[in-house]
Tab-separated table of C-alpha atoms in Angstrom:
chain	number	residue	atom	x	y	z
A	197	UNK	CA	31.559	18.619	-30.872
A	198	UNK	CA	29.763	17.265	-27.626
A	199	UNK	CA	27.036	14.336	-28.068
A	200	UNK	CA	23.122	15.668	-28.292
A	201	UNK	CA	21.904	15.137	-25.076
A	202	UNK	CA	18.645	12.430	-24.121
A	203	UNK	CA	15.451	12.757	-22.419
A	204	UNK	CA	17.431	11.460	-18.623
A	205	UNK	CA	14.689	8.813	-17.426
A	206	UNK	CA	13.503	5.831	-18.568
A	207	UNK	CA	9.576	4.283	-19.056
A	208	UNK	CA	10.589	1.975	-16.255
A	209	UNK	CA	11.426	5.138	-13.882
A	210	UNK	CA	8.570	7.396	-15.268
A	211	UNK	CA	6.038	5.081	-14.862
A	212	UNK	CA	7.052	4.380	-11.197
A	213	UNK	CA	6.384	8.078	-10.722
A	214	UNK	CA	3.638	8.155	-11.637
A	215	UNK	CA	4.101	9.894	-15.197
A	216	UNK	CA	2.782	7.974	-17.673
A	217	UNK	CA	-0.439	7.203	-18.974
A	218	UNK	CA	-3.616	9.415	-19.450
A	219	UNK	CA	-4.031	10.767	-16.335
A	220	UNK	CA	-0.565	12.575	-16.115
A	221	UNK	CA	-1.948	16.345	-15.729
A	222	UNK	CA	-1.579	19.289	-18.859
A	223	UNK	CA	0.690	21.010	-16.747
A	224	UNK	CA	3.331	17.804	-16.095
A	225	UNK	CA	2.590	16.549	-20.499
A	226	UNK	CA	4.044	19.369	-21.444
A	227	UNK	CA	6.707	19.729	-18.866
A	228	UNK	CA	7.756	16.241	-19.560
A	229	UNK	CA	7.234	17.144	-23.507
A	230	UNK	CA	9.728	19.931	-23.322
A	231	UNK	CA	11.927	18.066	-21.333
A	232	UNK	CA	11.960	15.752	-24.032
A	233	UNK	CA	11.989	18.026	-27.000
A	234	UNK	CA	14.897	20.091	-25.513
A	235	UNK	CA	16.971	17.976	-22.778
A	236	UNK	CA	19.817	19.913	-23.232
A	237	UNK	CA	18.137	23.206	-21.808
A	238	UNK	CA	14.865	21.600	-19.483
A	239	UNK	CA	16.638	19.438	-16.838
A	240	UNK	CA	14.001	18.875	-14.093
A	241	UNK	CA	14.294	16.426	-11.629
A	242	UNK	CA	11.548	13.392	-11.034
A	243	UNK	CA	10.123	14.778	-7.961
A	244	UNK	CA	9.515	18.600	-9.590
A	245	UNK	CA	8.016	16.499	-11.873
A	246	UNK	CA	5.321	15.003	-9.612
A	247	UNK	CA	5.163	18.057	-7.921
A	248	UNK	CA	3.735	20.120	-11.022
A	249	UNK	CA	1.410	16.900	-11.818
A	250	UNK	CA	0.145	16.762	-7.893
A	251	UNK	CA	-0.590	20.804	-7.567
A	252	UNK	CA	-2.574	20.518	-11.087
A	253	UNK	CA	-4.681	17.848	-9.997
A	254	UNK	CA	-4.914	19.534	-6.676
A	255	UNK	CA	-6.392	22.669	-8.238
A	256	UNK	CA	-8.140	21.017	-10.580
A	257	UNK	CA	-10.188	18.689	-7.556
A	258	UNK	CA	-10.766	21.874	-5.578
A	259	UNK	CA	-11.871	24.109	-8.815
A	260	UNK	CA	-14.507	20.679	-9.521
A	261	UNK	CA	-16.078	20.859	-6.675
A	262	UNK	CA	-19.369	22.797	-6.968
A	263	UNK	CA	-20.142	26.289	-4.868
A	264	UNK	CA	-23.560	27.039	-3.663
A	265	UNK	CA	-24.306	28.559	-6.653
A	266	UNK	CA	-23.382	25.855	-8.629
A	267	UNK	CA	-26.305	24.138	-7.013
A	268	UNK	CA	-30.300	24.362	-8.616
A	269	UNK	CA	-31.886	26.709	-7.307
A	270	UNK	CA	-29.824	28.350	-4.537
A	271	UNK	CA	-28.110	31.785	-5.470
A	272	UNK	CA	-25.197	33.651	-3.296
A	273	UNK	CA	-25.101	35.392	-0.981
A	274	UNK	CA	-27.248	33.298	0.346
A	275	UNK	CA	-29.436	35.859	3.254
A	276	UNK	CA	-29.630	35.518	6.855
A	277	UNK	CA	-32.329	35.753	9.106
A	278	UNK	CA	-30.176	38.251	10.381
A	279	UNK	CA	-29.986	39.973	7.782
A	280	UNK	CA	-31.295	43.224	6.978
A	281	UNK	CA	-29.218	44.438	3.382
A	282	UNK	CA	-32.258	43.718	0.869
A	283	UNK	CA	-29.693	44.794	-1.285
A	284	UNK	CA	-27.293	42.184	-1.340
A	285	UNK	CA	-28.348	40.541	-4.362
A	286	UNK	CA	-28.437	44.117	-6.528
A	287	UNK	CA	-24.853	45.207	-8.191
A	288	UNK	CA	-23.436	47.199	-5.764
A	289	UNK	CA	-21.193	50.312	-6.270
A	290	UNK	CA	-19.089	50.130	-3.917
A	291	UNK	CA	-18.175	45.937	-4.801
A	292	UNK	CA	-14.610	44.679	-5.540
A	293	UNK	CA	-14.386	42.652	-8.765
A	294	UNK	CA	-14.489	38.871	-7.758
A	295	UNK	CA	-10.391	39.152	-8.961
A	296	UNK	CA	-9.769	42.134	-6.240
A	297	UNK	CA	-12.324	39.626	-4.074
A	298	UNK	CA	-10.412	36.683	-3.731
A	299	UNK	CA	-6.717	38.026	-4.493
A	300	UNK	CA	-6.852	41.036	-2.136
A	301	UNK	CA	-5.415	39.112	1.017
A	302	UNK	CA	-2.631	36.724	-0.871
A	303	UNK	CA	-0.317	35.223	1.385
A	304	UNK	CA	-1.672	36.612	4.624
A	305	UNK	CA	-2.657	32.886	5.968
A	306	UNK	CA	-1.417	29.301	4.812
A	307	UNK	CA	-2.257	26.781	2.205
A	308	UNK	CA	-4.542	29.904	-0.072
A	309	UNK	CA	-7.258	30.215	2.489
A	310	UNK	CA	-6.962	33.578	2.904
A	311	UNK	CA	-10.602	35.208	3.137
A	312	UNK	CA	-12.432	37.118	0.494
A	313	UNK	CA	-12.103	40.977	0.308
A	314	UNK	CA	-16.091	42.199	1.207
A	315	UNK	CA	-15.354	46.042	0.522
A	316	UNK	CA	-12.756	48.634	1.787
A	317	UNK	CA	-13.293	52.774	1.987
A	318	UNK	CA	-10.655	53.288	-0.468
A	319	UNK	CA	-11.594	51.134	-2.984
A	320	UNK	CA	-12.411	54.065	-5.440
A	321	UNK	CA	-8.168	56.306	-4.491
A	322	UNK	CA	-5.973	53.300	-4.652
A	323	UNK	CA	-6.523	50.983	-7.206
A	324	UNK	CA	-6.037	47.434	-7.485
A	325	UNK	CA	-5.300	46.303	-10.808
A	326	UNK	CA	-5.142	42.777	-12.072
A	327	UNK	CA	-1.747	41.976	-13.456
A	328	UNK	CA	-1.059	42.069	-17.004
A	329	UNK	CA	1.900	39.932	-19.291
A	330	UNK	CA	3.146	36.510	-19.428
A	331	UNK	CA	5.593	36.875	-16.508
A	332	UNK	CA	3.060	39.318	-14.177
A	333	UNK	CA	3.328	39.005	-10.636
A	334	UNK	CA	0.322	38.521	-8.454
A	335	UNK	CA	1.200	40.648	-4.828
A	336	UNK	CA	1.454	38.815	-1.727
A	337	UNK	CA	0.844	40.179	2.208
A	338	UNK	CA	1.394	39.750	5.236
A	339	UNK	CA	-0.618	40.759	8.745
A	340	UNK	CA	1.139	42.422	11.165
A	341	UNK	CA	-0.023	44.241	14.462
A	342	UNK	CA	-0.378	48.255	15.032
A	343	UNK	CA	1.800	50.289	16.590
A	344	UNK	CA	3.218	53.735	17.429
A	345	UNK	CA	0.425	55.036	15.827
A	346	UNK	CA	-2.207	57.600	17.156
A	347	UNK	CA	-4.642	55.032	16.740
A	348	UNK	CA	-2.724	52.969	20.102
A	349	UNK	CA	-3.402	55.979	22.237
A	350	UNK	CA	-6.806	56.406	21.521
A	351	UNK	CA	-8.387	52.490	21.105
A	352	UNK	CA	-9.357	51.680	24.806
A	353	UNK	CA	-11.954	55.005	23.772
A	354	UNK	CA	-12.717	54.167	19.670
A	355	UNK	CA	-12.225	50.296	19.657
A	356	UNK	CA	-15.980	49.634	22.396
A	357	UNK	CA	-17.614	52.570	19.697
A	358	UNK	CA	-16.306	51.406	16.642
A	359	UNK	CA	-17.887	47.576	17.782
A	360	UNK	CA	-21.263	49.602	18.826
A	361	UNK	CA	-21.678	50.980	15.471
A	362	UNK	CA	-21.216	48.041	14.038
A	363	UNK	CA	-23.443	46.205	16.083
A	364	UNK	CA	-26.406	49.236	15.644
A	365	UNK	CA	-26.545	47.704	12.081
A	366	UNK	CA	-27.817	44.601	13.056
A	367	UNK	CA	-24.322	43.157	11.102
A	368	UNK	CA	-23.042	39.807	11.911
A	369	UNK	CA	-19.320	40.127	12.505
A	370	UNK	CA	-17.398	38.072	14.174
A	371	UNK	CA	-14.187	40.462	15.097
A	372	UNK	CA	-13.126	43.692	15.029
A	373	UNK	CA	-9.385	44.201	15.136
A	374	UNK	CA	-6.455	46.644	14.207
A	375	UNK	CA	-4.171	46.109	12.052
A	376	UNK	CA	-1.503	46.877	9.003
A	377	UNK	CA	-0.679	44.511	6.007
A	378	UNK	CA	2.592	44.826	4.816
A	379	UNK	CA	2.952	43.936	0.621
A	380	UNK	CA	5.249	41.609	-1.219
A	381	UNK	CA	6.041	42.975	-4.885
A	382	UNK	CA	8.477	42.186	-7.069
A	383	UNK	CA	11.973	41.132	-5.841
A	384	UNK	CA	9.922	40.806	-2.513
A	385	UNK	CA	10.147	44.790	-2.264
A	386	UNK	CA	8.091	45.923	0.809
A	387	UNK	CA	5.417	48.535	1.393
A	388	UNK	CA	3.464	49.032	4.879
A	389	UNK	CA	0.260	50.284	4.810
A	390	UNK	CA	-1.638	52.292	6.574
A	391	UNK	CA	-3.729	51.554	9.923
A	392	UNK	CA	-7.097	49.425	8.797
A	393	UNK	CA	-10.205	49.074	10.837
A	394	UNK	CA	-10.569	44.934	9.946
A	395	UNK	CA	-13.966	43.816	10.066
A	396	UNK	CA	-15.011	40.058	9.905
A	397	UNK	CA	-18.431	39.024	8.724
A	398	UNK	CA	-20.089	36.072	7.910
A	399	UNK	CA	-20.548	35.218	4.248
A	400	UNK	CA	-23.565	36.483	2.968
A	401	UNK	CA	-24.659	38.157	5.619
A	402	UNK	CA	-23.794	41.741	5.027
A	403	UNK	CA	-23.470	44.220	1.601
A	404	UNK	CA	-20.767	46.434	0.266
A	405	UNK	CA	-23.495	49.370	0.909
A	406	UNK	CA	-24.059	48.589	4.893
A	407	UNK	CA	-19.755	48.299	4.879
A	408	UNK	CA	-19.672	51.539	3.490
A	409	UNK	CA	-22.073	53.064	5.051
A	410	UNK	CA	-20.920	52.120	8.634
A	411	UNK	CA	-17.530	52.880	7.632
A	412	UNK	CA	-17.995	55.947	6.944
A	413	UNK	CA	-18.948	57.020	10.586
A	414	UNK	CA	-16.120	55.022	11.907
A	415	UNK	CA	-13.675	56.988	9.854
A	416	UNK	CA	-15.334	60.029	11.052
A	417	UNK	CA	-14.970	59.182	14.543
A	418	UNK	CA	-11.530	58.047	13.818
A	419	UNK	CA	-10.609	61.328	12.563
A	420	UNK	CA	-12.600	63.046	15.566
A	421	UNK	CA	-10.263	61.149	17.572
A	422	UNK	CA	-6.852	62.161	16.078
A	423	UNK	CA	-6.913	59.233	13.742
A	424	UNK	CA	-6.119	60.211	9.890
A	425	UNK	CA	-5.672	58.476	6.912
A	426	UNK	CA	-7.028	54.915	8.181
A	427	UNK	CA	-8.717	52.439	6.527
A	428	UNK	CA	-12.078	50.120	6.707
A	429	UNK	CA	-11.889	46.646	5.695
A	430	UNK	CA	-14.174	44.290	5.648
A	431	UNK	CA	-14.205	40.641	4.335
A	432	UNK	CA	-16.041	37.900	4.344
A	433	UNK	CA	-14.883	34.553	7.296
A	434	UNK	CA	-16.358	32.322	9.676
A	435	UNK	CA	-14.960	32.145	12.941
A	436	UNK	CA	-13.061	28.851	13.905
A	437	UNK	CA	-10.778	28.156	17.015
A	438	UNK	CA	-6.973	27.453	15.358
A	439	UNK	CA	-5.252	25.687	16.814
A	440	UNK	CA	12.585	16.777	18.723
A	441	UNK	CA	14.964	18.182	16.391
A	442	UNK	CA	16.062	22.120	16.729
A	443	UNK	CA	14.008	24.451	15.446
A	444	UNK	CA	15.064	25.914	12.478
A	445	UNK	CA	17.439	29.415	12.452
A	446	UNK	CA	15.206	32.328	10.110
A	447	UNK	CA	17.226	32.676	6.878
A	448	UNK	CA	16.865	35.994	4.246
A	449	UNK	CA	14.464	36.506	2.166
A	450	UNK	CA	17.160	36.414	-0.969
A	451	UNK	CA	16.952	32.357	0.439
A	452	UNK	CA	14.491	30.214	-1.251
A	453	UNK	CA	13.102	28.673	1.527
A	454	UNK	CA	12.906	31.674	3.610
A	455	UNK	CA	8.860	31.546	3.294
A	456	UNK	CA	8.577	28.108	3.134
A	457	UNK	CA	10.309	27.503	6.798
A	458	UNK	CA	9.033	30.271	8.853
A	459	UNK	CA	6.733	26.991	10.125
A	460	UNK	CA	9.833	25.240	11.450
A	461	UNK	CA	11.354	28.584	12.851
A	462	UNK	CA	11.434	30.112	16.247
A	463	UNK	CA	9.647	33.724	14.833
A	464	UNK	CA	6.423	34.890	16.468
A	465	UNK	CA	3.477	32.968	15.392
A	466	UNK	CA	4.984	29.996	14.590
A	467	UNK	CA	1.875	27.210	14.693
A	468	UNK	CA	1.832	25.423	17.598
A	469	UNK	CA	-0.234	21.949	19.178
A	470	UNK	CA	-0.830	20.063	21.737
A	471	UNK	CA	-0.210	16.345	22.722
A	472	UNK	CA	-3.162	16.425	24.784
A	473	UNK	CA	-5.810	17.348	21.743
A	474	UNK	CA	-3.651	15.561	19.122
A	475	UNK	CA	-7.187	13.432	17.845
A	476	UNK	CA	-8.946	16.580	17.120
A	477	UNK	CA	-6.033	17.968	15.045
A	478	UNK	CA	-6.466	21.818	16.847
A	479	UNK	CA	-4.405	24.304	16.154
A	480	UNK	CA	-3.267	27.917	16.537
A	481	UNK	CA	-0.115	30.103	17.106
A	482	UNK	CA	2.166	31.679	18.915
A	483	UNK	CA	2.231	35.254	20.197
A	484	UNK	CA	5.270	36.176	22.226
A	485	UNK	CA	7.734	34.976	24.045
A	486	UNK	CA	8.897	36.499	27.367
A	487	UNK	CA	11.760	35.547	30.308
A	488	UNK	CA	10.666	34.345	33.426
A	489	UNK	CA	13.034	36.826	35.796
A	490	UNK	CA	12.011	35.416	38.788
A	491	UNK	CA	10.470	31.755	39.681
A	492	UNK	CA	7.013	32.189	42.020
A	493	UNK	CA	9.745	31.379	45.438
A	494	UNK	CA	11.563	34.704	43.781
A	495	UNK	CA	14.876	32.457	42.774
A	496	UNK	CA	16.345	33.888	39.602
A	497	UNK	CA	15.038	32.042	36.383
A	498	UNK	CA	16.403	32.270	32.412
A	499	UNK	CA	13.428	30.055	31.457
A	500	UNK	CA	11.946	31.685	28.530
A	501	UNK	CA	7.851	31.194	27.719
A	502	UNK	CA	5.809	31.421	24.773
A	503	UNK	CA	2.260	32.481	24.916
A	504	UNK	CA	-1.038	31.727	23.103
A	505	UNK	CA	-4.818	31.249	23.820
A	506	UNK	CA	-5.869	28.843	25.788
A	507	UNK	CA	-8.380	27.170	23.574
A	508	UNK	CA	-5.307	26.172	21.501
A	509	UNK	CA	-3.357	24.662	24.173
A	510	UNK	CA	-6.597	22.917	26.370
A	511	UNK	CA	-9.077	20.690	26.000
A	512	UNK	CA	-10.815	21.749	29.035
A	513	UNK	CA	-11.251	25.848	28.812
A	514	UNK	CA	-13.573	26.332	31.859
A	515	UNK	CA	-11.424	25.873	34.808
A	516	UNK	CA	-7.719	27.038	35.607
A	517	UNK	CA	-4.822	24.524	34.761
A	518	UNK	CA	-1.489	25.125	36.868
A	519	UNK	CA	1.465	22.724	35.963
A	520	UNK	CA	2.640	21.102	39.669
A	521	UNK	CA	5.791	20.915	39.021
A	522	UNK	CA	8.226	17.883	39.577
A	523	UNK	CA	6.729	14.250	39.043
A	524	UNK	CA	3.673	16.164	37.567
A	525	UNK	CA	2.087	14.985	34.442
A	526	UNK	CA	3.060	17.746	31.480
A	527	UNK	CA	1.182	18.211	28.836
A	528	UNK	CA	3.343	18.825	26.011
A	529	UNK	CA	3.083	22.268	23.552
A	530	UNK	CA	4.288	20.876	19.935
A	531	UNK	CA	4.975	23.044	16.778
A	532	UNK	CA	2.832	22.097	13.754
A	533	UNK	CA	-0.117	19.431	14.324
A	534	UNK	CA	-0.580	16.864	11.809
A	535	UNK	CA	-2.902	19.101	9.328
A	536	UNK	CA	-0.155	22.425	9.456
A	537	UNK	CA	3.117	20.071	8.665
A	538	UNK	CA	0.982	18.791	5.585
A	539	UNK	CA	0.147	22.310	4.586
A	540	UNK	CA	3.892	22.688	4.886
A	541	UNK	CA	4.664	19.389	2.614
A	542	UNK	CA	2.095	20.641	-0.046
A	543	UNK	CA	3.580	24.383	-0.066
A	544	UNK	CA	6.561	23.178	-0.770
A	545	UNK	CA	5.619	21.064	-3.365
A	546	UNK	CA	3.425	23.876	-4.681
A	547	UNK	CA	6.243	26.364	-5.082
A	548	UNK	CA	8.654	23.198	-6.345
A	549	UNK	CA	5.798	22.998	-8.823
A	550	UNK	CA	5.533	26.771	-9.985
A	551	UNK	CA	9.388	27.188	-10.279
A	552	UNK	CA	8.985	23.858	-12.298
A	553	UNK	CA	6.302	25.186	-14.753
A	554	UNK	CA	8.072	29.118	-14.933
A	555	UNK	CA	11.404	26.765	-15.896
A	556	UNK	CA	9.684	25.083	-18.902
A	557	UNK	CA	7.910	28.224	-20.432
A	558	UNK	CA	11.706	29.743	-19.809
A	559	UNK	CA	13.176	26.523	-22.494
A	560	UNK	CA	10.450	26.725	-24.762
A	561	UNK	CA	10.603	30.781	-25.288
A	562	UNK	CA	14.811	30.069	-25.472
A	563	UNK	CA	14.487	27.395	-27.743
A	564	UNK	CA	11.775	29.216	-30.439
A	565	UNK	CA	15.131	31.939	-29.680
A	566	UNK	CA	17.871	29.380	-31.042
A	567	UNK	CA	15.803	28.440	-33.978
A	568	UNK	CA	15.399	31.806	-35.369
A	569	UNK	CA	18.408	32.571	-38.491
A	570	UNK	CA	18.304	36.570	-37.171
A	571	UNK	CA	17.834	38.731	-34.114
A	572	UNK	CA	18.362	42.272	-32.906
A	573	UNK	CA	21.137	42.862	-29.615
A	574	UNK	CA	17.991	43.649	-27.143
A	575	UNK	CA	16.565	41.077	-28.140
A	576	UNK	CA	19.581	38.506	-27.572
A	577	UNK	CA	20.059	40.175	-24.024
A	578	UNK	CA	16.448	39.655	-22.991
A	579	UNK	CA	17.469	35.895	-24.142
A	580	UNK	CA	20.516	36.139	-22.438
A	581	UNK	CA	18.924	36.870	-19.078
A	582	UNK	CA	15.743	34.335	-20.336
A	583	UNK	CA	18.694	31.609	-19.767
A	584	UNK	CA	20.418	33.180	-16.804
A	585	UNK	CA	16.962	33.148	-15.411
A	586	UNK	CA	16.361	29.190	-16.394
A	587	UNK	CA	19.531	28.473	-14.600
A	588	UNK	CA	18.377	30.337	-11.765
A	589	UNK	CA	14.543	28.855	-11.463
A	590	UNK	CA	16.391	25.214	-11.526
A	591	UNK	CA	19.078	25.584	-9.711
A	592	UNK	CA	16.046	26.945	-6.582
A	593	UNK	CA	14.446	23.540	-7.282
A	594	UNK	CA	16.965	21.288	-6.140
A	595	UNK	CA	17.007	23.525	-3.608
A	596	UNK	CA	13.702	23.259	-2.274
A	597	UNK	CA	13.820	19.290	-3.171
A	598	UNK	CA	16.647	19.159	-0.456
A	599	UNK	CA	14.184	21.311	1.637
A	600	UNK	CA	11.579	19.401	1.058
A	601	UNK	CA	14.021	16.062	2.095
A	602	UNK	CA	15.113	17.514	4.974
A	603	UNK	CA	11.756	18.182	6.660
A	604	UNK	CA	10.463	14.746	5.747
A	605	UNK	CA	13.301	13.372	7.356
A	606	UNK	CA	14.056	15.111	10.627
A	607	UNK	CA	10.168	16.859	11.333
A	608	UNK	CA	7.973	13.798	10.095
A	609	UNK	CA	7.382	12.032	13.628
A	610	UNK	CA	5.251	14.458	15.698
A	611	UNK	CA	6.528	13.049	18.712
A	612	UNK	CA	9.750	14.569	18.121
A	613	UNK	CA	8.260	17.745	17.686
A	614	UNK	CA	7.981	18.677	21.336
A	615	UNK	CA	9.000	21.813	22.326
A	616	UNK	CA	7.751	22.867	25.474
A	617	UNK	CA	4.724	21.921	28.562
A	618	UNK	CA	1.603	24.007	29.787
A	619	UNK	CA	2.702	25.973	32.302
A	620	UNK	CA	-0.758	27.332	32.923
A	621	UNK	CA	-3.896	28.194	31.792
A	622	UNK	CA	-6.456	31.066	32.678
A	623	UNK	CA	-10.127	29.628	32.291
A	624	UNK	CA	-11.945	31.900	29.337
A	625	UNK	CA	-13.863	34.136	30.593
A	626	UNK	CA	-16.238	37.287	29.022
A	627	UNK	CA	-16.087	40.572	30.696
A	628	UNK	CA	-19.608	41.234	31.171
A	629	UNK	CA	-19.480	43.167	34.421
A	630	UNK	CA	-16.814	45.604	32.923
A	631	UNK	CA	-19.405	46.156	30.563
A	632	UNK	CA	-16.437	45.679	27.577
A	633	UNK	CA	-17.522	42.455	26.599
A	634	UNK	CA	-13.552	41.506	25.575
A	635	UNK	CA	-12.885	37.608	25.749
A	636	UNK	CA	-10.272	36.765	28.018
A	637	UNK	CA	-8.111	34.278	26.337
A	638	UNK	CA	-4.664	32.696	27.089
A	639	UNK	CA	-2.406	30.663	28.137
A	640	UNK	CA	1.489	30.183	28.891
A	641	UNK	CA	4.108	27.053	28.077
A	642	UNK	CA	7.686	27.160	29.387
A	643	UNK	CA	9.955	25.833	26.609
A	644	UNK	CA	12.492	23.233	26.873
């Protein structure tokens, strides 16, 4: 008979890891207690315990920061001088629940800072239920472009008309875009949603009633132009200018690092920054790649170029820039600025924390089952699967820790994250004479 297993860490190791004392978070304390009680079941590395503790403290700190509604004498939403919505303060028939507001766009941005949903035109026909149960799964989404749909054929016509419908109601909008969303359910099952007219408005400036009324006009316009089944979604957002080793390969979704490594791969939407704008930490993303084909002298060229925004890659955006060639100083383009790199590390820790807490919960459930004197076959099968799941979570945590260390070792030095240099940037301009008011904001860089 094997001797009973003991808790694997000494007090000195726990203290050095910051896991002793009253300031350890409750989730970390729970995981440590379960490891002490059932070391044969729960085997978490020190780093996983540190991740659980750090993420819990970060979330606690975020939730403790007062919102506008927490301050005396201030209510939310706050009307602006240009808002036409006297009904903002009333409970609206078209308002989404607080849960849906804060989680509907879960996953579409990095770091969990996705926008809040204000209104959607399919609110009553497409429910968004809150997950229930101990192992409830919160779906995530990603935003995609719109391709090969009836909207593509008429967007140049209906786009400006939609903008006018929004402007006629004095709505304080920051963007109007066509989009489609992919929803990822359990086991990463993907569902592609309908074409969406995605409207961003300033927080507190627009009521659900106004959004509903304008949306009905937009949907009528779309149907008249042969676009059926579209949805209009409104979200609250403040507009902002976003802005070494070989890039990592893209791996299947079955790899636990697939989602986490995307910012280090050559996939589209790769986060970009420049050495020139390091101090301001301006960041953006890659829009597309293309082959040069021929250089400016007509000679064959196998160079690969990337496209992003001028305001991302240039500090001075009101004059054209062109790289003059050999001998001219290069303006280097980097993958991941300081802020995005740190967010990437935090994302890895957050996933390790999530996996660690799930493993702790599974270990406690299995221990309770083992303590029972009798059980039926169905219950025994459930806990056999729970044991397999526990082993899987712990194996995944080990892989994620290895991945975290790889990123820290090979990608930490921002000077080694150069992937190319700026070739051409067009000065930002707005099409006033043409009447579209569209903004031209692009730049091209050459990949090294």
